Amino acid sequence: MEPAFFISPEVTAQRQEFYGRLNGKNTAPLWEALARLVTPEPRPACVPAAWSYDELRPLLMEAGRLITAQEAERRVLVLENPGVRGLSQITQSLYAGLQLVLPGEVTSTHRHMASAIRLIVEGSGAYTAVDGERTTMHPGDFILTPAWTFHDHGNASPDPVVWLDVLDVPIVNLFDTSFAEHYPDGTQPVTETEGASGLRYGNNLLPYGYENRAQARGAASPVFTYPYAQTRSVLDGLRRAGAGDPRHGIKMQFSNPASGGFAMPTIAAFVQSLPAGFAGLPYRSTDATIYCALEGEGRTQAGATELHWKARDVFMLPSWCPVSHFAGPESVLFSFSDRPAQQALGLWREQNID
Ligand code: 1HN
């Protein structure tokens, strides 16, 4: 770690007495706080961490016996970063959790200012509905719930369904801009054919006059589901076409087809394919990143910490932490971060190490 950029001056008895009188007037000397406020590099409170699906799944199923999805509103085990326990944060800016919906369950419809993404981890055949359109979930499907859209989930399949939720709750609360409400009468009606938004926006075509319509969802993509079958066939094709990047393997960014930018204004989503035996060079960026392994097995060097993962595990790296991935068999990693928010504010940096 580099030394503090600003030096903390000596606290003499005379100064201490003065600070006491300042304190009484709701003021404080900047020169005592500066080294903490302005650091020469990011000093994240979050630490590299991993959550093993094999360890969490029995607890999630136990939660399923203890509380219904109705009573809980959402039955989720929050993934708390060990460096900031009790704040419901996996990174400084993002919330993450594993949600369980059991066969036959439905959740209530609500909406909030926080944006959500979901990555299906286990089970097929449940659905999420977003503003009247349902989408059926399969492992690896990546689904958006843009800010202020009414959403609910249901599971008519015979098996439990589990997915990773990532929300920008800490960002919304940083700005004190949280609003939330239930749908007026229980569950919202289905008003769209399944697949309609994908047909309209997901095939290199845009509806005539889309500029006006797409604005209804702000900067979020009007495509709200990115099926893994499609994602996987793109990765397969690209793998056949070439080797990929020495740090990232074959890495793709989920995009908003109406703007070309990120799929969500605050949350970036990526998917990367690492060939068998991949040994990645180190890299770092200021966006703390949440990973979920979809296929394969490997390890990730996170600064001095080694994180081991296999399919369905979640792990994270804090801001500016050097990351290098090592794959055993061919592996697929999804990842999520606040990169779009940092870039919009001119804060984002990256560095190839070596
Ligand atoms: C939420 O609305 C869901 O709709 C999941 O499934 C997790 C965590 C915090 C705030 C709202 C959902 C959430 C959430």
JSON list of C-alpha atoms in Angstrom, two decimals, residues 55-210:
[
{"chain": "A", "resi": 55, "resn": "GLU", "atom": "CA", "xyz": [-22.46, -24.55, 1.10]},
{"chain": "A", "resi": 56, "resn": "LEU", "atom": "CA", "xyz": [-25.27, -22.06, 0.54]},
{"chain": "A", "resi": 57, "resn": "ARG", "atom": "CA", "xyz": [-27.79, -24.30, -1.25]},
{"chain": "A", "resi": 58, "resn": "PRO", "atom": "CA", "xyz": [-28.80, -26.31, 1.87]},
{"chain": "A", "resi": 59, "resn": "LEU", "atom": "CA", "xyz": [-29.28, -23.04, 3.79]},
{"chain": "A", "resi": 60, "resn": "LEU", "atom": "CA", "xyz": [-31.37, -21.62, 0.99]},
{"chain": "A", "resi": 61, "resn": "MET", "atom": "CA", "xyz": [-33.57, -24.76, 1.02]},
{"chain": "A", "resi": 62, "resn": "GLU", "atom": "CA", "xyz": [-33.83, -24.44, 4.80]},
{"chain": "A", "resi": 63, "resn": "ALA", "atom": "CA", "xyz": [-35.02, -20.86, 4.30]},
{"chain": "A", "resi": 64, "resn": "GLY", "atom": "CA", "xyz": [-37.59, -22.36, 1.94]},
{"chain": "A", "resi": 65, "resn": "ARG", "atom": "CA", "xyz": [-38.99, -24.44, 4.80]},
{"chain": "A", "resi": 66, "resn": "LEU", "atom": "CA", "xyz": [-38.90, -21.55, 7.30]},
{"chain": "A", "resi": 67, "resn": "ILE", "atom": "CA", "xyz": [-40.62, -18.79, 5.35]},
{"chain": "A", "resi": 68, "resn": "THR", "atom": "CA", "xyz": [-42.81, -18.50, 2.26]},
{"chain": "A", "resi": 69, "resn": "ALA", "atom": "CA", "xyz": [-41.93, -16.24, -0.64]},
{"chain": "A", "resi": 70, "resn": "GLN", "atom": "CA", "xyz": [-45.18, -14.33, 0.10]},
{"chain": "A", "resi": 71, "resn": "GLU", "atom": "CA", "xyz": [-44.30, -13.69, 3.74]},
{"chain": "A", "resi": 72, "resn": "ALA", "atom": "CA", "xyz": [-40.68, -12.76, 2.98]},
{"chain": "A", "resi": 73, "resn": "GLU", "atom": "CA", "xyz": [-41.74, -10.57, -0.02]},
{"chain": "A", "resi": 74, "resn": "ARG", "atom": "CA", "xyz": [-38.54, -11.96, -1.59]},
{"chain": "A", "resi": 75, "resn": "ARG", "atom": "CA", "xyz": [-36.82, -15.04, -0.12]},
{"chain": "A", "resi": 76, "resn": "VAL", "atom": "CA", "xyz": [-33.18, -14.13, -0.51]},
{"chain": "A", "resi": 77, "resn": "LEU", "atom": "CA", "xyz": [-29.91, -14.86, 1.25]},
{"chain": "A", "resi": 78, "resn": "VAL", "atom": "CA", "xyz": [-27.97, -11.60, 1.03]},
{"chain": "A", "resi": 79, "resn": "LEU", "atom": "CA", "xyz": [-24.31, -12.04, 0.07]},
{"chain": "A", "resi": 80, "resn": "GLU", "atom": "CA", "xyz": [-22.55, -9.71, 2.48]},
{"chain": "A", "resi": 81, "resn": "ASN", "atom": "CA", "xyz": [-18.99, -8.64, 1.89]},
{"chain": "A", "resi": 82, "resn": "PRO", "atom": "CA", "xyz": [-16.93, -9.66, 4.96]},
{"chain": "A", "resi": 83, "resn": "GLY", "atom": "CA", "xyz": [-15.34, -6.17, 5.04]},
{"chain": "A", "resi": 84, "resn": "VAL", "atom": "CA", "xyz": [-18.70, -4.39, 5.44]},
{"chain": "A", "resi": 85, "resn": "ARG", "atom": "CA", "xyz": [-20.98, -6.84, 7.28]},
{"chain": "A", "resi": 86, "resn": "GLY", "atom": "CA", "xyz": [-24.48, -5.66, 8.17]},
{"chain": "A", "resi": 87, "resn": "LEU", "atom": "CA", "xyz": [-24.85, -3.20, 5.27]},
{"chain": "A", "resi": 88, "resn": "SER", "atom": "CA", "xyz": [-26.35, -5.63, 2.69]},
{"chain": "A", "resi": 89, "resn": "GLN", "atom": "CA", "xyz": [-23.54, -4.80, 0.29]},
{"chain": "A", "resi": 90, "resn": "ILE", "atom": "CA", "xyz": [-21.34, -7.11, -1.76]},
{"chain": "A", "resi": 91, "resn": "THR", "atom": "CA", "xyz": [-19.42, -4.12, -3.10]},
{"chain": "A", "resi": 92, "resn": "GLN", "atom": "CA", "xyz": [-19.45, -0.49, -1.99]},
{"chain": "A", "resi": 93, "resn": "SER", "atom": "CA", "xyz": [-22.11, 0.26, -4.61]},
{"chain": "A", "resi": 94, "resn": "LEU", "atom": "CA", "xyz": [-23.99, -3.00, -5.22]},
{"chain": "A", "resi": 95, "resn": "TYR", "atom": "CA", "xyz": [-26.21, -5.43, -3.39]},
{"chain": "A", "resi": 96, "resn": "ALA", "atom": "CA", "xyz": [-26.27, -9.16, -4.25]},
{"chain": "A", "resi": 97, "resn": "GLY", "atom": "CA", "xyz": [-28.27, -12.14, -3.05]},
{"chain": "A", "resi": 98, "resn": "LEU", "atom": "CA", "xyz": [-29.38, -15.65, -3.95]},
{"chain": "A", "resi": 99, "resn": "GLN", "atom": "CA", "xyz": [-33.16, -15.88, -4.36]},
{"chain": "A", "resi": 100, "resn": "LEU", "atom": "CA", "xyz": [-35.23, -19.07, -4.09]},
{"chain": "A", "resi": 101, "resn": "VAL", "atom": "CA", "xyz": [-38.70, -19.58, -5.54]},
{"chain": "A", "resi": 102, "resn": "LEU", "atom": "CA", "xyz": [-40.19, -22.98, -4.77]},
{"chain": "A", "resi": 103, "resn": "PRO", "atom": "CA", "xyz": [-42.58, -24.90, -7.03]},
{"chain": "A", "resi": 104, "resn": "GLY", "atom": "CA", "xyz": [-46.05, -23.36, -6.94]},
{"chain": "A", "resi": 105, "resn": "GLU", "atom": "CA", "xyz": [-44.92, -20.06, -5.41]},
{"chain": "A", "resi": 106, "resn": "VAL", "atom": "CA", "xyz": [-45.60, -16.59, -6.74]},
{"chain": "A", "resi": 107, "resn": "THR", "atom": "CA", "xyz": [-44.25, -13.31, -5.36]},
{"chain": "A", "resi": 108, "resn": "SER", "atom": "CA", "xyz": [-46.13, -10.05, -5.11]},
{"chain": "A", "resi": 109, "resn": "THR", "atom": "CA", "xyz": [-45.70, -7.38, -7.78]},
{"chain": "A", "resi": 110, "resn": "HIS", "atom": "CA", "xyz": [-43.77, -4.29, -6.77]},
{"chain": "A", "resi": 111, "resn": "ARG", "atom": "CA", "xyz": [-41.49, -1.64, -8.17]},
{"chain": "A", "resi": 112, "resn": "HIS", "atom": "CA", "xyz": [-38.68, 0.49, -6.82]},
{"chain": "A", "resi": 113, "resn": "MET", "atom": "CA", "xyz": [-36.05, 2.95, -7.91]},
{"chain": "A", "resi": 114, "resn": "ALA", "atom": "CA", "xyz": [-33.30, 0.36, -7.61]},
{"chain": "A", "resi": 115, "resn": "SER", "atom": "CA", "xyz": [-32.42, -1.44, -10.84]},
{"chain": "A", "resi": 116, "resn": "ALA", "atom": "CA", "xyz": [-31.95, -5.20, -10.72]},
{"chain": "A", "resi": 117, "resn": "ILE", "atom": "CA", "xyz": [-30.30, -7.86, -12.81]},
{"chain": "A", "resi": 118, "resn": "ARG", "atom": "CA", "xyz": [-30.81, -11.57, -12.36]},
{"chain": "A", "resi": 119, "resn": "LEU", "atom": "CA", "xyz": [-28.64, -14.47, -13.42]},
{"chain": "A", "resi": 120, "resn": "ILE", "atom": "CA", "xyz": [-30.37, -17.84, -13.27]},
{"chain": "A", "resi": 121, "resn": "VAL", "atom": "CA", "xyz": [-28.24, -20.33, -11.37]},
{"chain": "A", "resi": 122, "resn": "GLU", "atom": "CA", "xyz": [-30.44, -23.42, -10.92]},
{"chain": "A", "resi": 123, "resn": "GLY", "atom": "CA", "xyz": [-33.75, -24.66, -12.26]},
{"chain": "A", "resi": 124, "resn": "SER", "atom": "CA", "xyz": [-35.80, -24.07, -15.38]},
{"chain": "A", "resi": 125, "resn": "GLY", "atom": "CA", "xyz": [-39.35, -23.00, -16.03]},
{"chain": "A", "resi": 126, "resn": "ALA", "atom": "CA", "xyz": [-39.96, -20.25, -13.48]},
{"chain": "A", "resi": 127, "resn": "TYR", "atom": "CA", "xyz": [-40.72, -16.79, -14.81]},
{"chain": "A", "resi": 128, "resn": "THR", "atom": "CA", "xyz": [-40.07, -13.14, -14.09]},
{"chain": "A", "resi": 129, "resn": "ALA", "atom": "CA", "xyz": [-42.61, -10.62, -15.29]},
{"chain": "A", "resi": 130, "resn": "VAL", "atom": "CA", "xyz": [-41.49, -7.06, -16.08]},
{"chain": "A", "resi": 131, "resn": "ASP", "atom": "CA", "xyz": [-44.15, -4.45, -16.91]},
{"chain": "A", "resi": 132, "resn": "GLY", "atom": "CA", "xyz": [-46.64, -7.06, -18.11]},
{"chain": "A", "resi": 133, "resn": "GLU", "atom": "CA", "xyz": [-44.27, -9.32, -20.07]},
{"chain": "A", "resi": 134, "resn": "ARG", "atom": "CA", "xyz": [-43.17, -12.66, -18.70]},
{"chain": "A", "resi": 135, "resn": "THR", "atom": "CA", "xyz": [-39.94, -14.43, -19.53]},
{"chain": "A", "resi": 136, "resn": "THR", "atom": "CA", "xyz": [-39.24, -18.08, -18.75]},
{"chain": "A", "resi": 137, "resn": "MET", "atom": "CA", "xyz": [-35.99, -18.68, -16.88]},
{"chain": "A", "resi": 138, "resn": "HIS", "atom": "CA", "xyz": [-33.21, -21.18, -17.67]},
{"chain": "A", "resi": 139, "resn": "PRO", "atom": "CA", "xyz": [-29.74, -21.48, -16.12]},
{"chain": "A", "resi": 140, "resn": "GLY", "atom": "CA", "xyz": [-27.45, -18.78, -17.50]},
{"chain": "A", "resi": 141, "resn": "ASP", "atom": "CA", "xyz": [-30.28, -16.52, -18.64]},
{"chain": "A", "resi": 142, "resn": "PHE", "atom": "CA", "xyz": [-29.53, -12.90, -17.83]},
{"chain": "A", "resi": 143, "resn": "ILE", "atom": "CA", "xyz": [-32.63, -10.83, -17.04]},
{"chain": "A", "resi": 144, "resn": "LEU", "atom": "CA", "xyz": [-33.10, -7.12, -16.36]},
{"chain": "A", "resi": 145, "resn": "THR", "atom": "CA", "xyz": [-35.56, -5.38, -14.11]},
{"chain": "A", "resi": 146, "resn": "PRO", "atom": "CA", "xyz": [-35.03, -1.70, -14.93]},
{"chain": "A", "resi": 147, "resn": "ALA", "atom": "CA", "xyz": [-35.72, 0.99, -12.32]},
{"chain": "A", "resi": 148, "resn": "TRP", "atom": "CA", "xyz": [-39.39, 1.61, -11.55]},
{"chain": "A", "resi": 149, "resn": "THR", "atom": "CA", "xyz": [-40.73, -1.32, -13.60]},
{"chain": "A", "resi": 150, "resn": "PHE", "atom": "CA", "xyz": [-43.38, -3.51, -11.96]},
{"chain": "A", "resi": 151, "resn": "HIS", "atom": "CA", "xyz": [-42.01, -7.02, -11.46]},
{"chain": "A", "resi": 152, "resn": "ASP", "atom": "CA", "xyz": [-42.92, -10.35, -9.90]},
{"chain": "A", "resi": 153, "resn": "HIS", "atom": "CA", "xyz": [-41.75, -13.93, -10.11]},
{"chain": "A", "resi": 154, "resn": "GLY", "atom": "CA", "xyz": [-43.47, -17.30, -10.15]},
{"chain": "A", "resi": 155, "resn": "ASN", "atom": "CA", "xyz": [-42.47, -20.93, -10.36]},
{"chain": "A", "resi": 156, "resn": "ALA", "atom": "CA", "xyz": [-44.89, -23.34, -12.06]},
{"chain": "A", "resi": 157, "resn": "SER", "atom": "CA", "xyz": [-42.11, -25.90, -12.60]},
{"chain": "A", "resi": 158, "resn": "PRO", "atom": "CA", "xyz": [-41.70, -28.98, -10.37]},
{"chain": "A", "resi": 159, "resn": "ASP", "atom": "CA", "xyz": [-38.23, -27.90, -9.17]},
{"chain": "A", "resi": 160, "resn": "PRO", "atom": "CA", "xyz": [-36.80, -25.11, -7.01]},
{"chain": "A", "resi": 161, "resn": "VAL", "atom": "CA", "xyz": [-35.43, -22.18, -8.97]},
{"chain": "A", "resi": 162, "resn": "VAL", "atom": "CA", "xyz": [-32.50, -20.11, -7.71]},
{"chain": "A", "resi": 163, "resn": "TRP", "atom": "CA", "xyz": [-30.99, -16.99, -9.18]},
{"chain": "A", "resi": 164, "resn": "LEU", "atom": "CA", "xyz": [-28.42, -14.34, -8.32]},
{"chain": "A", "resi": 165, "resn": "ASP", "atom": "CA", "xyz": [-29.90, -10.86, -7.84]},
{"chain": "A", "resi": 166, "resn": "VAL", "atom": "CA", "xyz": [-27.68, -7.81, -8.19]},
{"chain": "A", "resi": 167, "resn": "LEU", "atom": "CA", "xyz": [-29.21, -4.41, -7.40]},
{"chain": "A", "resi": 168, "resn": "ASP", "atom": "CA", "xyz": [-27.86, -0.86, -7.24]},
{"chain": "A", "resi": 169, "resn": "VAL", "atom": "CA", "xyz": [-29.57, -0.26, -3.88]},
{"chain": "A", "resi": 170, "resn": "PRO", "atom": "CA", "xyz": [-26.46, 1.35, -2.31]},
{"chain": "A", "resi": 171, "resn": "ILE", "atom": "CA", "xyz": [-26.27, 3.84, -5.21]},
{"chain": "A", "resi": 172, "resn": "VAL", "atom": "CA", "xyz": [-29.96, 4.74, -4.91]},
{"chain": "A", "resi": 173, "resn": "ASN", "atom": "CA", "xyz": [-29.53, 5.20, -1.17]},
{"chain": "A", "resi": 174, "resn": "LEU", "atom": "CA", "xyz": [-26.29, 7.18, -1.57]},
{"chain": "A", "resi": 175, "resn": "PHE", "atom": "CA", "xyz": [-28.39, 9.78, -3.40]},
{"chain": "A", "resi": 176, "resn": "ASP", "atom": "CA", "xyz": [-31.40, 9.36, -1.06]},
{"chain": "A", "resi": 177, "resn": "THR", "atom": "CA", "xyz": [-33.61, 8.66, -4.06]},
{"chain": "A", "resi": 178, "resn": "SER", "atom": "CA", "xyz": [-35.42, 5.53, -2.89]},
{"chain": "A", "resi": 179, "resn": "PHE", "atom": "CA", "xyz": [-39.10, 5.11, -3.77]},
{"chain": "A", "resi": 180, "resn": "ALA", "atom": "CA", "xyz": [-41.01, 1.83, -3.75]},
{"chain": "A", "resi": 181, "resn": "GLU", "atom": "CA", "xyz": [-44.60, 0.65, -4.04]},
{"chain": "A", "resi": 182, "resn": "HIS", "atom": "CA", "xyz": [-46.69, -2.48, -4.48]},
{"chain": "A", "resi": 183, "resn": "TYR", "atom": "CA", "xyz": [-48.81, -3.05, -7.55]},
{"chain": "A", "resi": 184, "resn": "PRO", "atom": "CA", "xyz": [-52.28, -1.79, -6.60]},
{"chain": "A", "resi": 185, "resn": "ASP", "atom": "CA", "xyz": [-54.11, -5.14, -6.94]},
{"chain": "A", "resi": 186, "resn": "GLY", "atom": "CA", "xyz": [-51.78, -7.99, -6.01]},
{"chain": "A", "resi": 187, "resn": "THR", "atom": "CA", "xyz": [-50.24, -9.36, -9.19]},
{"chain": "A", "resi": 188, "resn": "GLN", "atom": "CA", "xyz": [-49.91, -7.36, -12.40]},
{"chain": "A", "resi": 189, "resn": "PRO", "atom": "CA", "xyz": [-51.74, -8.78, -15.43]},
{"chain": "A", "resi": 190, "resn": "VAL", "atom": "CA", "xyz": [-49.83, -10.29, -18.35]},
{"chain": "A", "resi": 191, "resn": "THR", "atom": "CA", "xyz": [-50.30, -7.78, -21.17]},
{"chain": "A", "resi": 192, "resn": "GLU", "atom": "CA", "xyz": [-47.57, -8.82, -23.63]},
{"chain": "A", "resi": 193, "resn": "THR", "atom": "CA", "xyz": [-46.79, -12.02, -25.52]},
{"chain": "A", "resi": 194, "resn": "GLU", "atom": "CA", "xyz": [-43.71, -13.74, -24.14]},
{"chain": "A", "resi": 195, "resn": "GLY", "atom": "CA", "xyz": [-40.73, -12.79, -26.29]},
{"chain": "A", "resi": 196, "resn": "ALA", "atom": "CA", "xyz": [-42.30, -9.57, -27.63]},
{"chain": "A", "resi": 197, "resn": "SER", "atom": "CA", "xyz": [-39.53, -7.25, -26.41]},
{"chain": "A", "resi": 198, "resn": "GLY", "atom": "CA", "xyz": [-36.87, -9.60, -27.78]},
{"chain": "A", "resi": 199, "resn": "LEU", "atom": "CA", "xyz": [-38.61, -9.67, -31.16]},
{"chain": "A", "resi": 200, "resn": "ARG", "atom": "CA", "xyz": [-38.88, -5.88, -31.21]},
{"chain": "A", "resi": 201, "resn": "TYR", "atom": "CA", "xyz": [-35.35, -5.05, -30.07]},
{"chain": "A", "resi": 202, "resn": "GLY", "atom": "CA", "xyz": [-33.20, -8.18, -30.02]},
{"chain": "A", "resi": 203, "resn": "ASN", "atom": "CA", "xyz": [-32.66, -9.04, -33.70]},
{"chain": "A", "resi": 204, "resn": "ASN", "atom": "CA", "xyz": [-30.72, -6.16, -35.24]},
{"chain": "A", "resi": 205, "resn": "LEU", "atom": "CA", "xyz": [-34.02, -4.44, -35.94]},
{"chain": "A", "resi": 206, "resn": "LEU", "atom": "CA", "xyz": [-35.70, -1.64, -34.00]},
{"chain": "A", "resi": 207, "resn": "PRO", "atom": "CA", "xyz": [-39.35, -0.69, -34.05]},
{"chain": "A", "resi": 208, "resn": "TYR", "atom": "CA", "xyz": [-40.11, 2.34, -36.23]},
{"chain": "A", "resi": 209, "resn": "GLY", "atom": "CA", "xyz": [-40.19, 5.33, -33.86]},
{"chain": "A", "resi": 210, "resn": "TYR", "atom": "CA", "xyz": [-38.27, 3.40, -31.18]}
]
